[in-house]
Amino acid sequence: MKKVIYTILTLMACNFSQAQVKQKMVLDNEFVNPAPENRPRTWMHVMNSNMSKVGLTKDFEAMADAGIGGIILFNVSAYIKDGDEKFNSPEHIDKIGHAAAECERLGLSFGVHNCDGWTSSGGPWVTAEHSMKQIVHREMVVEGGKINLKLPDPTKRGDYYKDVAVIAYPALESEVITSEIKPEVTSSSSDFNIDMVIDGKIDERNWLKVPEKGLSWIQWDFKKPHTVRSFYLNCEKKKENGITKLQMSNDGINFKDVVDFKVLRQGKKEYAIDKHFDAITARYFRFVTDMDFEISEINLTGVYRFNDMLARTSLFMQENHRLPSLDQAPENMIVKKDEIINLTEFVNNNGVLKTKLPNGNWTIMRFGYTITGAVNGPASDEGRGWEVDKMSKASFKTFFDGYVKNVIDVSKPVAPNALQYIEIDSYEVGGQNWTLGYENYFKEHFGYDIMDFLPLYAGRYVENTDTTERVLWDMRNFTSKMMTDNYFDYFTELCHDEGLISYVEPYSFNAAFNELDATKKVDIPMGEFWMRGYFKTETAVSGARIYGKNIVSAEAFTALPKVNWRSHPGQMKLSGDKAWTLGINEFMFHRYAHQANTNVAPGMTMGIWGSHIDRTQTWWDNAGKSWFKYLARGQYMLRKGIPVSDLLVFVGDGTPNSSYKVNSISPKLPDYVNFDCINSDAMINRITVKDHKMVLPNGISYYMLNLKNMKEVKLSTLRKIAELAEKGIIITGDKPEQLGGYNNSLVDKQEFEKLVKLIWSAPNTLKNKPWEEIYNSYNIPKDLVIEDGNDIGYTHRKTENEDIYFFYNPTENEKTFKCTFNVANKIPELWNQLNGEITKVAAFNHNKNGTTITIVKLSSEGSVFVVFRESSNNVTSIQADYALNTPLVQAVLSKENKIEFNISKAGVYNVKLNNGETKTIKVKQISENVDISSNWKVSFPTIKSEQKTFNFSELIDWTTHSNEEIKYFSGTAIYEKSFNINKKVLAKDVKLILDLGKVDIAAKVILNGKDLGVIWKAPYQIDITDAVKKGGNVLKIEITNQWTNRLIGDENYPDLSGYYDSKEMPEWYKNNEPAPLGKRTTFTTYNFFKKGDDLIPAGLVGPIMITFKQYKTIK
């Protein structure tokens, strides 16, 4: 097995058998300079077949130098002009081998996404036979007697269709009425093919375009008043949201709104409207919209069917607890199970049915399966193909061997250590509800035949409402199990067979599977978070914890187009800090665009998508490097020990289900409560009880269990909950209403009633008692309470000898927090991942209840690790409230645990110690601040004009400069100045701080030839004590801004690149030649800006001050 697997297993084992002193030294050293495995990784996108060996080498060398630990290589085709490197061709595979070899040489880890595009698992070598499948049907009403007719063909996508069964049953009243009426269907567009969209098949599509004025519409004229109950539409659409509604009229002129529709995203590009509603009677009906739709089928019918049919049959993702209960169907609208006749044997190969039916009206349904039509994407023509069947191991093996195996075979010999993993990214390709042999697998699992309930796939009630609900519940559970076993689990199995590990984003917004189940076998589950917006991390975090995986990765800093080149590390930090508090401990950047041409900047993009974390970024070598080190330090800390949470939230047995977010828990959780979610498998098989706490095999423990999604429950789950109740576990949340599923015996139901009674009569089973009351009543210690810290999340990890807390300041203002930690008799330490400094706090109180109070001061959007590891026995500390109320005095402990003060204002300070003493500190004088804001020499080395150095008598924003090259400058400018320091202020007990004031966006400070580091977030302050000298000093500050202003400035000049006027990538780009820029200085493959756009602040604005602090030590 690969080296990385041993590393991961080592991290998970957390062997802390070394002596505490030696361990402390290791912890300190590895925090300052984390090992390579702690570095952030990145997705690297080869865009639209633009790939070069020289570009790959340069990219990887830049990554290794900057502090990125590894990559996952993607091929994506979107928004960019096509190059020549065709996906999965021998040339493409050869370049992937080169990439792997370079990663081996440079010490980077390497892997690939499992197909072309970012979703999900498909390719042109996947035949229809091996692709995703769904049940389809056609139906008709006939009179009894001799039957000799050609059955209508169901949908046949991809030239693939297989019959499942032909059945008949006594026609329902609504079916008979609907079959007798043939409405006249028209539309607002003469170009729209009505016949195509009312043929009962979801195959061909055509556009219904919105006119310049008004709405587009499709109209049904039933010639007389007619009752309708259901509406269905299958389509593609372009606009995200808009008007979709049903109108009615009795005169064909005056229409009124009667039903609003929600458009469901069923697949990557497939959308649907699926709505059952109360009966409405009128002659005319209209579907109206303000969106362009490419429609394949539309149906307005009076047939009675159950609501949310797509979701209930696993063709759309709607969480089980959000599915409304089924309406109680009238008896004359229900298909009776024992009246269904299977006619399959009477149908020949041409679909002709010859049989005899009893007198009366009969509904004949022909069921079969076709492919869903889902394809991977966004992919190139050479890499795009059917999505593989998610319920068939044989099909998935064929898919895996078609590309991934090619990559493994070329990479293993040249990169035996670098090649470590394969990934399945974002699942956006929709659901499936059938596969070859599905009916047999179902019967084997549940003990009854799904073929007896086929009308459910047509939205009909079978037997009664309760039976319908129960069988649909089983269907969704089984579909999820089939997908988990044969897709997610089997993918990891194949990776392991090759000595690799798996990365998976185990969630979806349009496929109906249980997310936590999908994390069980995955080696590294992934979440995702977007810049200051969307966070989807809960399934990856909870799944990792309940199944014993130490590393939780996340697609990190994904950004919408408005962020574009404006992004920078200081802007991204806050989103990353939040992700850490949510449990993520590995960032996988979204994204790095492969720069196939090494002569242009900023160069290749991923079209509209960011963040732009590329070697061509202006800030890559300064702010980028420093930020990557910040992330590596944080990730090192967040992989130590095990996480601490008080609450387990059970997500329920109903399918589909996903992990709950904090705002979904009721009553509202206080900020001091951290929780994880758990599924029935982990709860039954991995939870034990010790000391009145639920404990996982990895040592994570929980005080309380909250039950969600409990309308239906499995008997095995209920038995486990009863066991926990009997062992004293605190249980809150929803009470189950019934056993889930169809095939439950009377004995099962009796046991259900008994167990429910046992659980809800247990003294520790509470309904919805406020959490504060529970904590107080059961003496549960609060893990971390931050006074006046509303909505501040935190994370806590615990080793054998350390408690490690992390939290951040979400505001733009400096804040001081009074914190109470659930730790006793240890010194709090502040670990600053910005610079690697470790500071022991001198102001803290120990409480009798085993908690510690200390004061944490955080800058604007600042963050900190608070670590407890060293005993506080015989250590004198300051009262915490003194530190809170005296902000001009900062107190720390020296290595020998003597109290040291940093004081920024002269005065007399009476310091209260926790031993009852009061110490007086006198500071007679502190030097006044020195303003060095004026008269700087500023160089802009990359501008085109001969003069590159300018005198700035005062500091200004570059965008206000009269020189247009400075006004639009992007890159790094160098500020230089000499200043004098009086030797009187350079006493041993004085610290000097350089405060740069306002900076956009990063500053590297060099004083007297000594590199003091890069400041990449506010406040732009740095300690210069060790570099300053008496008399003359030479200060150099390298200031970097973003690409935005230069890109806007270049819009003043014509584009000579030929890129935007070409269908393919220009030859100069493909040949790795410089771009024909003319007066421009930049080239990029996606233009976010236009001439005259607002510039963004840039440069060093100041004021620049040298400030002084004085040290004092209490003896």
mmCIF file of N, CA and C in Angstrom, residues 1069-1112:
data_model
loop_
_atom_site.group_PDB
_atom_site.id
_atom_site.type_symbol
_atom_site.label_atom_id
_atom_site.label_comp_id
_atom_site.label_asym_id
_atom_site.label_seq_id
_atom_site.Cartn_x
_atom_site.Cartn_y
_atom_site.Cartn_z
ATOM 1 N N TYR A 1069 -0.879 30.345 -28.966
ATOM 2 C CA TYR A 1069 -1.068 29.811 -27.613
ATOM 3 C C TYR A 1069 -0.668 28.340 -27.579
ATOM 4 N N LYS A 1070 -1.147 27.579 -28.553
ATOM 5 C CA LYS A 1070 -0.870 26.144 -28.570
ATOM 6 C C LYS A 1070 0.620 25.868 -28.763
ATOM 7 N N ASN A 1071 1.322 26.775 -29.443
ATOM 8 C CA ASN A 1071 2.758 26.589 -29.696
ATOM 9 C C ASN A 1071 3.626 27.184 -28.590
ATOM 10 N N ASN A 1072 2.997 27.626 -27.502
ATOM 11 C CA ASN A 1072 3.706 28.205 -26.358
ATOM 12 C C ASN A 1072 4.550 29.408 -26.776
ATOM 13 N N GLU A 1073 3.947 30.273 -27.581
ATOM 14 C CA GLU A 1073 4.600 31.503 -28.005
ATOM 15 C C GLU A 1073 3.994 32.685 -27.257
ATOM 16 N N PRO A 1074 4.714 33.807 -27.186
ATOM 17 C CA PRO A 1074 4.129 35.000 -26.569
ATOM 18 C C PRO A 1074 2.900 35.470 -27.340
ATOM 19 N N ALA A 1075 1.998 36.136 -26.631
ATOM 20 C CA ALA A 1075 0.782 36.637 -27.258
ATOM 21 C C ALA A 1075 1.063 37.922 -28.021
ATOM 22 N N PRO A 1076 0.395 38.135 -29.158
ATOM 23 C CA PRO A 1076 0.477 39.434 -29.849
ATOM 24 C C PRO A 1076 -0.375 40.459 -29.113
ATOM 25 N N LEU A 1077 0.230 41.145 -28.156
ATOM 26 C CA LEU A 1077 -0.542 41.971 -27.227
ATOM 27 C C LEU A 1077 -0.725 43.405 -27.687
ATOM 28 N N GLY A 1078 0.166 43.933 -28.515
ATOM 29 C CA GLY A 1078 0.082 45.347 -28.851
ATOM 30 C C GLY A 1078 0.347 46.193 -27.625
ATOM 31 N N LYS A 1079 -0.549 47.116 -27.336
ATOM 32 C CA LYS A 1079 -0.391 47.982 -26.174
ATOM 33 C C LYS A 1079 -0.821 47.306 -24.876
ATOM 34 N N ARG A 1080 -1.459 46.175 -24.987
ATOM 35 C CA ARG A 1080 -1.872 45.464 -23.775
ATOM 36 C C ARG A 1080 -0.679 44.783 -23.117
ATOM 37 N N THR A 1081 -0.831 44.506 -21.840
ATOM 38 C CA THR A 1081 0.202 43.752 -21.127
ATOM 39 C C THR A 1081 -0.310 42.415 -20.631
ATOM 40 N N THR A 1082 -1.618 42.180 -20.741
ATOM 41 C CA THR A 1082 -2.206 40.949 -20.197
ATOM 42 C C THR A 1082 -2.906 40.153 -21.288
ATOM 43 N N PHE A 1083 -3.016 38.857 -21.020
ATOM 44 C CA PHE A 1083 -3.898 37.988 -21.801
ATOM 45 C C PHE A 1083 -4.564 37.037 -20.839
ATOM 46 N N THR A 1084 -5.868 36.877 -20.972
ATOM 47 C CA THR A 1084 -6.600 35.910 -20.169
ATOM 48 C C THR A 1084 -7.738 35.337 -20.997
ATOM 49 N N THR A 1085 -8.166 34.137 -20.653
ATOM 50 C CA THR A 1085 -9.125 33.419 -21.489
ATOM 51 C C THR A 1085 -10.578 33.687 -21.136
ATOM 52 N N TYR A 1086 -10.809 34.532 -20.150
ATOM 53 C CA TYR A 1086 -12.187 34.939 -19.869
ATOM 54 C C TYR A 1086 -12.163 36.398 -19.418
ATOM 55 N N ASN A 1087 -12.979 37.199 -20.073
ATOM 56 C CA ASN A 1087 -12.963 38.641 -19.819
ATOM 57 C C ASN A 1087 -14.089 39.012 -18.856
ATOM 58 N N PHE A 1088 -13.695 39.392 -17.651
ATOM 59 C CA PHE A 1088 -14.676 39.801 -16.647
ATOM 60 C C PHE A 1088 -14.963 41.301 -16.679
ATOM 61 N N PHE A 1089 -14.199 42.055 -17.456
ATOM 62 C CA PHE A 1089 -14.249 43.507 -17.346
ATOM 63 C C PHE A 1089 -14.473 44.171 -18.710
ATOM 64 N N LYS A 1090 -14.868 45.428 -18.634
ATOM 65 C CA LYS A 1090 -15.009 46.239 -19.838
ATOM 66 C C LYS A 1090 -14.394 47.610 -19.587
ATOM 67 N N LYS A 1091 -14.161 48.320 -20.632
ATOM 68 C CA LYS A 1091 -13.584 49.655 -20.545
ATOM 69 C C LYS A 1091 -14.442 50.540 -19.639
ATOM 70 N N GLY A 1092 -13.782 51.251 -18.734
ATOM 71 C CA GLY A 1092 -14.490 52.176 -17.863
ATOM 72 C C GLY A 1092 -15.009 51.580 -16.576
ATOM 73 N N ASP A 1093 -14.813 50.279 -16.361
ATOM 74 C CA ASP A 1093 -15.245 49.679 -15.091
ATOM 75 C C ASP A 1093 -14.504 50.332 -13.931
ATOM 76 N N ASP A 1094 -15.144 50.323 -12.778
ATOM 77 C CA ASP A 1094 -14.520 50.903 -11.590
ATOM 78 C C ASP A 1094 -13.260 50.132 -11.208
ATOM 79 N N LEU A 1095 -12.212 50.874 -10.911
ATOM 80 C CA LEU A 1095 -10.996 50.270 -10.406
ATOM 81 C C LEU A 1095 -11.162 49.945 -8.927
ATOM 82 N N ILE A 1096 -10.327 49.065 -8.427
ATOM 83 C CA ILE A 1096 -10.375 48.724 -7.008
ATOM 84 C C ILE A 1096 -9.164 49.309 -6.310
ATOM 85 N N PRO A 1097 -9.269 49.586 -5.015
ATOM 86 C CA PRO A 1097 -8.149 50.199 -4.293
ATOM 87 C C PRO A 1097 -6.867 49.406 -4.450
ATOM 88 N N ALA A 1098 -5.749 50.143 -4.523
ATOM 89 C CA ALA A 1098 -4.463 49.492 -4.760
ATOM 90 C C ALA A 1098 -3.348 50.296 -4.111
ATOM 91 N N GLY A 1099 -2.342 49.579 -3.601
ATOM 92 C CA GLY A 1099 -1.136 50.229 -3.113
ATOM 93 C C GLY A 1099 -1.074 50.403 -1.610
ATOM 94 N N LEU A 1100 -0.093 51.179 -1.205
ATOM 95 C CA LEU A 1100 0.164 51.471 0.209
ATOM 96 C C LEU A 1100 -0.342 52.880 0.505
ATOM 97 N N VAL A 1101 -1.414 52.963 1.276
ATOM 98 C CA VAL A 1101 -2.062 54.243 1.564
ATOM 99 C C VAL A 1101 -1.683 54.766 2.945
ATOM 100 N N GLY A 1102 -1.298 53.853 3.847
ATOM 101 C CA GLY A 1102 -0.860 54.262 5.178
ATOM 102 C C GLY A 1102 -1.982 54.729 6.077
ATOM 103 N N PRO A 1103 -1.672 55.596 7.078
ATOM 104 C CA PRO A 1103 -0.337 56.132 7.412
ATOM 105 C C PRO A 1103 0.593 55.046 7.957
ATOM 106 N N ILE A 1104 1.909 55.275 7.774
ATOM 107 C CA ILE A 1104 2.911 54.332 8.253
ATOM 108 C C ILE A 1104 3.506 54.874 9.541
ATOM 109 N N MET A 1105 3.372 54.098 10.581
ATOM 110 C CA MET A 1105 3.821 54.530 11.907
ATOM 111 C C MET A 1105 4.727 53.472 12.529
ATOM 112 N N ILE A 1106 5.699 53.951 13.326
ATOM 113 C CA ILE A 1106 6.445 53.057 14.199
ATOM 114 C C ILE A 1106 5.933 53.306 15.610
ATOM 115 N N THR A 1107 5.419 52.269 16.243
ATOM 116 C CA THR A 1107 4.874 52.407 17.593
ATOM 117 C C THR A 1107 5.748 51.625 18.565
ATOM 118 N N PHE A 1108 5.585 51.929 19.848
ATOM 119 C CA PHE A 1108 6.476 51.388 20.871
ATOM 120 C C PHE A 1108 5.662 50.739 21.986
ATOM 121 N N LYS A 1109 6.161 49.617 22.485
ATOM 122 C CA LYS A 1109 5.598 48.966 23.663
ATOM 123 C C LYS A 1109 6.745 48.636 24.612
ATOM 124 N N GLN A 1110 6.409 48.622 25.902
ATOM 125 C CA GLN A 1110 7.450 48.363 26.898
ATOM 126 C C GLN A 1110 7.169 47.065 27.627
ATOM 127 N N TYR A 1111 8.248 46.285 27.865
ATOM 128 C CA TYR A 1111 8.159 45.042 28.623
ATOM 129 C C TYR A 1111 8.328 45.328 30.105
ATOM 130 N N LYS A 1112 7.550 44.650 30.901
ATOM 131 C CA LYS A 1112 7.758 44.649 32.344
ATOM 132 C C LYS A 1112 7.528 43.232 32.850
#
